[in-house]
Amino acid sequence: QVQLAESGGGLVQAGGSLRLSCVASGRPLGSYNMAWFRQAPGKEREFAAAIHWSGGSTYYADSVKGRFTISRDNAKNTVYLQMNSLKPEDTAVYYCAADSSLYVYRTRSEYDYWGKGTLVTVSS
């Protein structure tokens, strides 16, 4: 099994930036496709971004495309989410997830391992 731990959340003004990190332990991160999901208050958890285990392909929700960048450093067992031009609607708990499938998915049910989340609050 792999354990995931997110960090980097906090309070930021609209237009600001944050970088989230997700550190894996238990197994090498390079075996997994990775994703970030987010859950706003009163809403369902939704896909934000994903990256292939090789780092060669990335995928984004339309709502974050052009503002967020997902990346990974398999040597450090870490995945990142750089968030720029943040908006109040980006306020959510952000979760890191891992999946060992051949393909990269955008659906929550495909991911086997989850972190506990980190809260991002964007003030207007």
mmCIF file of N, CA, C and O in Angstrom, residues 4-89:
data_model
loop_
_atom_site.group_PDB
_atom_site.id
_atom_site.type_symbol
_atom_site.label_atom_id
_atom_site.label_comp_id
_atom_site.label_asym_id
_atom_site.label_seq_id
_atom_site.Cartn_x
_atom_site.Cartn_y
_atom_site.Cartn_z
ATOM 1 N N LEU A 4 -0.372 8.619 1.524
ATOM 2 C CA LEU A 4 -0.213 9.938 0.916
ATOM 3 C C LEU A 4 -0.466 11.024 1.955
ATOM 4 O O LEU A 4 -1.409 10.918 2.757
ATOM 5 N N ALA A 5 0.346 12.075 1.911
ATOM 6 C CA ALA A 5 0.191 13.182 2.855
ATOM 7 C C ALA A 5 0.339 14.500 2.118
ATOM 8 O O ALA A 5 1.412 14.771 1.559
ATOM 9 N N GLU A 6 -0.727 15.287 2.117
ATOM 10 C CA GLU A 6 -0.718 16.582 1.448
ATOM 11 C C GLU A 6 -0.258 17.682 2.412
ATOM 12 O O GLU A 6 -0.441 17.580 3.626
ATOM 13 N N SER A 7 0.283 18.740 1.829
ATOM 14 C CA SER A 7 0.650 19.930 2.590
ATOM 15 C C SER A 7 0.652 21.123 1.650
ATOM 16 O O SER A 7 0.582 20.955 0.427
ATOM 17 N N GLY A 8 0.733 22.311 2.235
ATOM 18 C CA GLY A 8 0.851 23.512 1.424
ATOM 19 C C GLY A 8 -0.403 24.352 1.334
ATOM 20 O O GLY A 8 -0.378 25.443 0.747
ATOM 21 N N GLY A 9 -1.501 23.868 1.891
ATOM 22 C CA GLY A 9 -2.719 24.662 1.863
ATOM 23 C C GLY A 9 -2.625 25.870 2.781
ATOM 24 O O GLY A 9 -1.689 26.007 3.564
ATOM 25 N N GLY A 10 -3.610 26.756 2.658
ATOM 26 C CA GLY A 10 -3.628 27.936 3.499
ATOM 27 C C GLY A 10 -4.595 28.972 2.968
ATOM 28 O O GLY A 10 -5.407 28.687 2.082
ATOM 29 N N LEU A 11 -4.483 30.165 3.514
ATOM 30 C CA LEU A 11 -5.333 31.293 3.130
ATOM 31 C C LEU A 11 -4.556 32.203 2.188
ATOM 32 O O LEU A 11 -3.430 32.594 2.498
ATOM 33 N N VAL A 12 -5.172 32.537 1.071
ATOM 34 C CA VAL A 12 -4.531 33.395 0.084
ATOM 35 C C VAL A 12 -5.577 34.320 -0.523
ATOM 36 O O VAL A 12 -6.758 33.958 -0.603
ATOM 37 N N GLN A 13 -5.149 35.498 -0.933
ATOM 38 C CA GLN A 13 -6.068 36.425 -1.582
ATOM 39 C C GLN A 13 -6.287 36.036 -3.037
ATOM 40 O O GLN A 13 -5.422 35.398 -3.660
ATOM 41 N N ALA A 14 -7.424 36.430 -3.566
ATOM 42 C CA ALA A 14 -7.711 36.180 -4.977
ATOM 43 C C ALA A 14 -6.590 36.766 -5.838
ATOM 44 O O ALA A 14 -6.096 37.873 -5.574
ATOM 45 N N GLY A 15 -6.188 35.988 -6.846
ATOM 46 C CA GLY A 15 -5.085 36.380 -7.695
ATOM 47 C C GLY A 15 -3.735 35.863 -7.236
ATOM 48 O O GLY A 15 -2.749 35.952 -7.974
ATOM 49 N N GLY A 16 -3.697 35.329 -6.037
ATOM 50 C CA GLY A 16 -2.450 34.816 -5.478
ATOM 51 C C GLY A 16 -2.153 33.395 -5.925
ATOM 52 O O GLY A 16 -2.862 32.816 -6.753
ATOM 53 N N SER A 17 -1.072 32.840 -5.351
ATOM 54 C CA SER A 17 -0.595 31.511 -5.733
ATOM 55 C C SER A 17 -0.320 30.670 -4.495
ATOM 56 O O SER A 17 -0.005 31.199 -3.417
ATOM 57 N N LEU A 18 -0.420 29.375 -4.681
ATOM 58 C CA LEU A 18 -0.027 28.398 -3.672
ATOM 59 C C LEU A 18 0.543 27.188 -4.396
ATOM 60 O O LEU A 18 0.151 26.898 -5.528
ATOM 61 N N ARG A 19 1.436 26.469 -3.719
ATOM 62 C CA ARG A 19 1.906 25.199 -4.242
ATOM 63 C C ARG A 19 1.618 24.102 -3.225
ATOM 64 O O ARG A 19 2.108 24.158 -2.090
ATOM 65 N N LEU A 20 0.851 23.141 -3.634
ATOM 66 C CA LEU A 20 0.549 21.980 -2.802
ATOM 67 C C LEU A 20 1.551 20.874 -3.088
ATOM 68 O O LEU A 20 1.999 20.713 -4.228
ATOM 69 N N SER A 21 1.865 20.117 -2.048
ATOM 70 C CA SER A 21 2.739 18.960 -2.183
ATOM 71 C C SER A 21 2.029 17.722 -1.650
ATOM 72 O O SER A 21 1.220 17.808 -0.725
ATOM 73 N N CYS A 22 2.362 16.593 -2.231
ATOM 74 C CA CYS A 22 1.830 15.309 -1.781
ATOM 75 C C CYS A 22 3.007 14.341 -1.725
ATOM 76 O O CYS A 22 3.583 14.020 -2.762
ATOM 77 N N VAL A 23 3.340 13.908 -0.516
ATOM 78 C CA VAL A 23 4.458 12.994 -0.330
ATOM 79 C C VAL A 23 3.925 11.587 -0.110
ATOM 80 O O VAL A 23 3.004 11.374 0.695
ATOM 81 N N ALA A 24 4.513 10.637 -0.823
ATOM 82 C CA ALA A 24 4.097 9.245 -0.710
ATOM 83 C C ALA A 24 5.092 8.461 0.124
ATOM 84 O O ALA A 24 6.295 8.720 0.088
ATOM 85 N N SER A 25 4.567 7.486 0.846
ATOM 86 C CA SER A 25 5.417 6.561 1.592
ATOM 87 C C SER A 25 4.827 5.162 1.479
ATOM 88 O O SER A 25 3.651 5.000 1.141
ATOM 89 N N GLY A 26 5.656 4.172 1.711
ATOM 90 C CA GLY A 26 5.190 2.796 1.653
ATOM 91 C C GLY A 26 5.583 2.088 0.366
ATOM 92 O O GLY A 26 5.973 0.926 0.375
ATOM 93 N N ARG A 27 5.445 2.778 -0.749
ATOM 94 C CA ARG A 27 5.843 2.239 -2.040
ATOM 95 C C ARG A 27 6.326 3.391 -2.921
ATOM 96 O O ARG A 27 5.934 4.536 -2.712
ATOM 97 N N PRO A 28 7.161 3.097 -3.909
ATOM 98 C CA PRO A 28 7.648 4.162 -4.798
ATOM 99 C C PRO A 28 6.515 4.828 -5.567
ATOM 100 O O PRO A 28 5.652 4.146 -6.137
ATOM 101 N N LEU A 29 6.532 6.138 -5.574
ATOM 102 C CA LEU A 29 5.486 6.892 -6.262
ATOM 103 C C LEU A 29 5.489 6.639 -7.756
ATOM 104 O O LEU A 29 4.465 6.770 -8.423
ATOM 105 N N GLY A 30 6.639 6.269 -8.295
ATOM 106 C CA GLY A 30 6.758 6.056 -9.728
ATOM 107 C C GLY A 30 5.893 4.931 -10.264
ATOM 108 O O GLY A 30 5.760 4.789 -11.480
ATOM 109 N N SER A 31 5.288 4.130 -9.394
ATOM 110 C CA SER A 31 4.407 3.046 -9.829
ATOM 111 C C SER A 31 2.984 3.510 -10.085
ATOM 112 O O SER A 31 2.154 2.725 -10.558
ATOM 113 N N TYR A 32 2.695 4.765 -9.798
ATOM 114 C CA TYR A 32 1.303 5.222 -9.792
ATOM 115 C C TYR A 32 1.068 6.454 -10.673
ATOM 116 O O TYR A 32 1.890 7.368 -10.714
ATOM 117 N N ASN A 33 -0.082 6.438 -11.330
ATOM 118 C CA ASN A 33 -0.621 7.685 -11.856
ATOM 119 C C ASN A 33 -1.163 8.467 -10.664
ATOM 120 O O ASN A 33 -1.717 7.879 -9.728
ATOM 121 N N MET A 34 -1.026 9.777 -10.696
ATOM 122 C CA MET A 34 -1.415 10.601 -9.563
ATOM 123 C C MET A 34 -2.403 11.674 -9.977
ATOM 124 O O MET A 34 -2.379 12.141 -11.117
ATOM 125 N N ALA A 35 -3.235 12.083 -9.037
ATOM 126 C CA ALA A 35 -4.233 13.108 -9.329
ATOM 127 C C ALA A 35 -4.469 13.981 -8.113
ATOM 128 O O ALA A 35 -4.180 13.588 -6.978
ATOM 129 N N TRP A 36 -4.985 15.153 -8.387
ATOM 130 C CA TRP A 36 -5.508 16.040 -7.355
ATOM 131 C C TRP A 36 -7.011 16.187 -7.593
ATOM 132 O O TRP A 36 -7.444 16.477 -8.717
ATOM 133 N N PHE A 37 -7.756 15.991 -6.532
ATOM 134 C CA PHE A 37 -9.184 16.261 -6.527
ATOM 135 C C PHE A 37 -9.439 17.358 -5.503
ATOM 136 O O PHE A 37 -8.602 17.623 -4.651
ATOM 137 N N ARG A 38 -10.609 17.957 -5.573
ATOM 138 C CA ARG A 38 -10.951 18.967 -4.590
ATOM 139 C C ARG A 38 -12.427 18.878 -4.233
ATOM 140 O O ARG A 38 -13.244 18.451 -5.049
ATOM 141 N N GLN A 39 -12.714 19.291 -3.007
ATOM 142 C CA GLN A 39 -14.096 19.252 -2.529
ATOM 143 C C GLN A 39 -14.411 20.557 -1.822
ATOM 144 O O GLN A 39 -13.846 20.840 -0.753
ATOM 145 N N ALA A 40 -15.288 21.329 -2.434
ATOM 146 C CA ALA A 40 -15.733 22.587 -1.844
ATOM 147 C C ALA A 40 -16.850 22.309 -0.837
ATOM 148 O O ALA A 40 -17.518 21.265 -0.914
ATOM 149 N N PRO A 41 -17.074 23.224 0.097
ATOM 150 C CA PRO A 41 -18.129 23.027 1.090
ATOM 151 C C PRO A 41 -19.484 22.773 0.433
ATOM 152 O O PRO A 41 -19.908 23.524 -0.450
ATOM 153 N N GLY A 42 -20.135 21.700 0.840
ATOM 154 C CA GLY A 42 -21.456 21.381 0.331
ATOM 155 C C GLY A 42 -21.484 20.791 -1.063
ATOM 156 O O GLY A 42 -22.567 20.591 -1.632
ATOM 157 N N LYS A 43 -20.323 20.501 -1.630
ATOM 158 C CA LYS A 43 -20.271 19.967 -2.990
ATOM 159 C C LYS A 43 -19.560 18.624 -3.015
ATOM 160 O O LYS A 43 -18.881 18.243 -2.070
ATOM 161 N N GLU A 44 -19.718 17.911 -4.130
ATOM 162 C CA GLU A 44 -19.042 16.638 -4.286
ATOM 163 C C GLU A 44 -17.568 16.851 -4.637
ATOM 164 O O GLU A 44 -17.182 17.892 -5.169
ATOM 165 N N ARG A 45 -16.791 15.832 -4.353
ATOM 166 C CA ARG A 45 -15.376 15.885 -4.709
ATOM 167 C C ARG A 45 -15.243 15.832 -6.226
ATOM 168 O O ARG A 45 -15.863 14.992 -6.888
ATOM 169 N N GLU A 46 -14.408 16.703 -6.772
ATOM 170 C CA GLU A 46 -14.269 16.787 -8.223
ATOM 171 C C GLU A 46 -12.812 16.713 -8.653
ATOM 172 O O GLU A 46 -11.900 17.090 -7.910
ATOM 173 N N PHE A 47 -12.627 16.254 -9.857
ATOM 174 C CA PHE A 47 -11.295 16.141 -10.455
ATOM 175 C C PHE A 47 -10.717 17.519 -10.736
ATOM 176 O O PHE A 47 -11.420 18.420 -11.210
ATOM 177 N N ALA A 48 -9.427 17.687 -10.444
ATOM 178 C CA ALA A 48 -8.741 18.936 -10.770
ATOM 179 C C ALA A 48 -7.616 18.711 -11.786
ATOM 180 O O ALA A 48 -7.549 19.407 -12.798
ATOM 181 N N ALA A 49 -6.736 17.742 -11.505
ATOM 182 C CA ALA A 49 -5.590 17.514 -12.381
ATOM 183 C C ALA A 49 -5.051 16.112 -12.155
ATOM 184 O O ALA A 49 -5.247 15.532 -11.086
ATOM 185 N N ALA A 50 -4.371 15.579 -13.174
ATOM 186 C CA ALA A 50 -3.765 14.254 -13.063
ATOM 187 C C ALA A 50 -2.499 14.201 -13.899
ATOM 188 O O ALA A 50 -2.313 14.990 -14.836
ATOM 189 N N ILE A 51 -1.626 13.253 -13.547
ATOM 190 C CA ILE A 51 -0.358 13.096 -14.253
ATOM 191 C C ILE A 51 -0.016 11.623 -14.358
ATOM 192 O O ILE A 51 -0.200 10.853 -13.409
ATOM 193 N N HIS A 52 0.450 11.221 -15.525
ATOM 194 C CA HIS A 52 0.866 9.842 -15.763
ATOM 195 C C HIS A 52 2.070 9.500 -14.900
ATOM 196 O O HIS A 52 2.844 10.395 -14.521
ATOM 197 N N TRP A 53 2.244 8.194 -14.607
ATOM 198 C CA TRP A 53 3.348 7.800 -13.727
ATOM 199 C C TRP A 53 4.696 8.260 -14.263
ATOM 200 O O TRP A 53 5.614 8.537 -13.495
ATOM 201 N N SER A 54 4.822 8.372 -15.593
ATOM 202 C CA SER A 54 6.088 8.785 -16.195
ATOM 203 C C SER A 54 6.291 10.289 -16.152
ATOM 204 O O SER A 54 7.398 10.782 -16.405
ATOM 205 N N GLY A 55 5.210 11.020 -15.886
ATOM 206 C CA GLY A 55 5.286 12.470 -15.945
ATOM 207 C C GLY A 55 5.116 13.013 -17.355
ATOM 208 O O GLY A 55 5.132 14.223 -17.567
ATOM 209 N N GLY A 56 4.921 12.120 -18.316
ATOM 210 C CA GLY A 56 4.869 12.521 -19.707
ATOM 211 C C GLY A 56 3.555 13.119 -20.157
ATOM 212 O O GLY A 56 3.512 13.794 -21.193
ATOM 213 N N SER A 57 2.487 12.870 -19.428
ATOM 214 C CA SER A 57 1.172 13.392 -19.813
ATOM 215 C C SER A 57 0.473 13.980 -18.591
ATOM 216 O O SER A 57 0.533 13.405 -17.503
ATOM 217 N N THR A 58 -0.186 15.111 -18.816
ATOM 218 C CA THR A 58 -0.951 15.752 -17.751
ATOM 219 C C THR A 58 -2.363 16.057 -18.239
ATOM 220 O O THR A 58 -2.591 16.205 -19.462
ATOM 221 N N TYR A 59 -3.281 16.157 -17.298
ATOM 222 C CA TYR A 59 -4.690 16.343 -17.618
ATOM 223 C C TYR A 59 -5.277 17.321 -16.609
ATOM 224 O O TYR A 59 -4.920 17.283 -15.420
ATOM 225 N N TYR A 60 -6.191 18.168 -17.104
ATOM 226 C CA TYR A 60 -6.752 19.198 -16.233
ATOM 227 C C TYR A 60 -8.260 19.336 -16.440
ATOM 228 O O TYR A 60 -8.767 19.170 -17.552
ATOM 229 N N ALA A 61 -8.939 19.682 -15.370
ATOM 230 C CA ALA A 61 -10.327 20.098 -15.497
ATOM 231 C C ALA A 61 -10.363 21.454 -16.188
ATOM 232 O O ALA A 61 -9.438 22.262 -16.050
ATOM 233 N N ASP A 62 -11.431 21.700 -16.924
ATOM 234 C CA ASP A 62 -11.543 22.980 -17.637
ATOM 235 C C ASP A 62 -11.475 24.163 -16.681
ATOM 236 O O ASP A 62 -10.959 25.225 -17.028
ATOM 237 N N SER A 63 -11.967 23.971 -15.466
ATOM 238 C CA SER A 63 -12.038 25.067 -14.499
ATOM 239 C C SER A 63 -10.667 25.525 -14.002
ATOM 240 O O SER A 63 -10.541 26.633 -13.470
ATOM 241 N N VAL A 64 -9.636 24.685 -14.166
ATOM 242 C CA VAL A 64 -8.310 25.046 -13.666
ATOM 243 C C VAL A 64 -7.264 25.139 -14.772
ATOM 244 O O VAL A 64 -6.136 25.580 -14.522
ATOM 245 N N LYS A 65 -7.635 24.738 -15.976
ATOM 246 C CA LYS A 65 -6.688 24.717 -17.090
ATOM 247 C C LYS A 65 -6.133 26.114 -17.328
ATOM 248 O O LYS A 65 -6.863 27.096 -17.356
ATOM 249 N N GLY A 66 -4.815 26.184 -17.479
ATOM 250 C CA GLY A 66 -4.163 27.458 -17.707
ATOM 251 C C GLY A 66 -3.764 28.178 -16.427
ATOM 252 O O GLY A 66 -2.989 29.141 -16.474
ATOM 253 N N ARG A 67 -4.275 27.710 -15.293
ATOM 254 C CA ARG A 67 -3.941 28.333 -13.998
ATOM 255 C C ARG A 67 -3.198 27.373 -13.072
ATOM 256 O O ARG A 67 -2.348 27.806 -12.291
ATOM 257 N N PHE A 68 -3.502 26.089 -13.158
ATOM 258 C CA PHE A 68 -2.880 25.079 -12.302
ATOM 259 C C PHE A 68 -1.906 24.233 -13.132
ATOM 260 O O PHE A 68 -2.145 23.983 -14.314
ATOM 261 N N THR A 69 -0.845 23.786 -12.475
ATOM 262 C CA THR A 69 0.116 22.893 -13.109
ATOM 263 C C THR A 69 0.449 21.748 -12.168
ATOM 264 O O THR A 69 0.877 21.988 -11.028
ATOM 265 N N ILE A 70 0.252 20.521 -12.646
ATOM 266 C CA ILE A 70 0.615 19.347 -11.868
ATOM 267 C C ILE A 70 1.973 18.859 -12.338
ATOM 268 O O ILE A 70 2.276 18.883 -13.544
ATOM 269 N N SER A 71 2.793 18.438 -11.394
ATOM 270 C CA SER A 71 4.112 17.908 -11.734
ATOM 271 C C SER A 71 4.488 16.860 -10.695
ATOM 272 O O SER A 71 3.815 16.723 -9.667
ATOM 273 N N ARG A 72 5.571 16.135 -10.980
ATOM 274 C CA ARG A 72 5.979 15.098 -10.037
ATOM 275 C C ARG A 72 7.488 14.964 -10.043
ATOM 276 O O ARG A 72 8.143 15.227 -11.069
ATOM 277 N N ASP A 73 8.014 14.517 -8.920
ATOM 278 C CA ASP A 73 9.428 14.200 -8.786
ATOM 279 C C ASP A 73 9.476 12.808 -8.173
ATOM 280 O O ASP A 73 9.366 12.650 -6.951
ATOM 281 N N ASN A 74 9.599 11.808 -9.011
ATOM 282 C CA ASN A 74 9.550 10.426 -8.510
ATOM 283 C C ASN A 74 10.723 10.113 -7.584
ATOM 284 O O ASN A 74 10.589 9.289 -6.682
ATOM 285 N N ALA A 75 11.837 10.777 -7.797
ATOM 286 C CA ALA A 75 12.987 10.549 -6.921
ATOM 287 C C ALA A 75 12.704 11.022 -5.492
ATOM 288 O O ALA A 75 13.245 10.469 -4.532
ATOM 289 N N LYS A 76 11.844 12.035 -5.381
ATOM 290 C CA LYS A 76 11.468 12.555 -4.057
ATOM 291 C C LYS A 76 10.126 12.004 -3.591
ATOM 292 O O LYS A 76 9.618 12.405 -2.541
ATOM 293 N N ASN A 77 9.529 11.117 -4.383
ATOM 294 C CA ASN A 77 8.223 10.544 -4.037
ATOM 295 C C ASN A 77 7.177 11.627 -3.780
ATOM 296 O O ASN A 77 6.349 11.501 -2.865
ATOM 297 N N THR A 78 7.202 12.654 -4.601
ATOM 298 C CA THR A 78 6.359 13.824 -4.364
ATOM 299 C C THR A 78 5.658 14.270 -5.639
ATOM 300 O O THR A 78 6.262 14.270 -6.713
ATOM 301 N N VAL A 79 4.399 14.657 -5.484
ATOM 302 C CA VAL A 79 3.622 15.272 -6.548
ATOM 303 C C VAL A 79 3.258 16.678 -6.102
ATOM 304 O O VAL A 79 2.974 16.905 -4.917
ATOM 305 N N TYR A 80 3.231 17.593 -7.060
ATOM 306 C CA TYR A 80 2.959 18.998 -6.749
ATOM 307 C C TYR A 80 1.746 19.491 -7.528
ATOM 308 O O TYR A 80 1.429 18.985 -8.608
ATOM 309 N N LEU A 81 1.112 20.506 -6.980
ATOM 310 C CA LEU A 81 0.085 21.236 -7.710
ATOM 311 C C LEU A 81 0.364 22.723 -7.520
ATOM 312 O O LEU A 81 0.155 23.268 -6.429
ATOM 313 N N GLN A 82 0.872 23.342 -8.560
ATOM 314 C CA GLN A 82 1.101 24.785 -8.543
ATOM 315 C C GLN A 82 -0.184 25.473 -8.963
ATOM 316 O O GLN A 82 -0.694 25.212 -10.062
ATOM 317 N N MET A 83 -0.691 26.335 -8.107
ATOM 318 C CA MET A 83 -1.961 27.002 -8.356
ATOM 319 C C MET A 83 -1.720 28.506 -8.441
ATOM 320 O O MET A 83 -1.289 29.122 -7.460
ATOM 321 N N ASN A 84 -1.988 29.066 -9.600
ATOM 322 C CA ASN A 84 -1.817 30.496 -9.843
ATOM 323 C C ASN A 84 -3.165 31.142 -10.145
ATOM 324 O O ASN A 84 -4.136 30.461 -10.458
ATOM 325 N N SER A 85 -3.196 32.447 -10.054
ATOM 326 C CA SER A 85 -4.417 33.211 -10.360
ATOM 327 C C SER A 85 -5.623 32.628 -9.636
ATOM 328 O O SER A 85 -6.686 32.411 -10.229
ATOM 329 N N LEU A 86 -5.451 32.381 -8.367
ATOM 330 C CA LEU A 86 -6.498 31.725 -7.597
ATOM 331 C C LEU A 86 -7.743 32.592 -7.491
ATOM 332 O O LEU A 86 -7.671 33.824 -7.431
ATOM 333 N N LYS A 87 -8.892 31.900 -7.478
ATOM 334 C CA LYS A 87 -10.196 32.560 -7.398
ATOM 335 C C LYS A 87 -10.921 32.064 -6.141
ATOM 336 O O LYS A 87 -10.645 30.958 -5.664
ATOM 337 N N PRO A 88 -11.861 32.841 -5.638
ATOM 338 C CA PRO A 88 -12.628 32.372 -4.467
ATOM 339 C C PRO A 88 -13.282 31.013 -4.700
ATOM 340 O O PRO A 88 -13.392 30.213 -3.762
ATOM 341 N N GLU A 89 -13.669 30.725 -5.930
ATOM 342 C CA GLU A 89 -14.302 29.435 -6.224
ATOM 343 C C GLU A 89 -13.324 28.268 -6.197
ATOM 344 O O GLU A 89 -13.734 27.107 -6.321
#
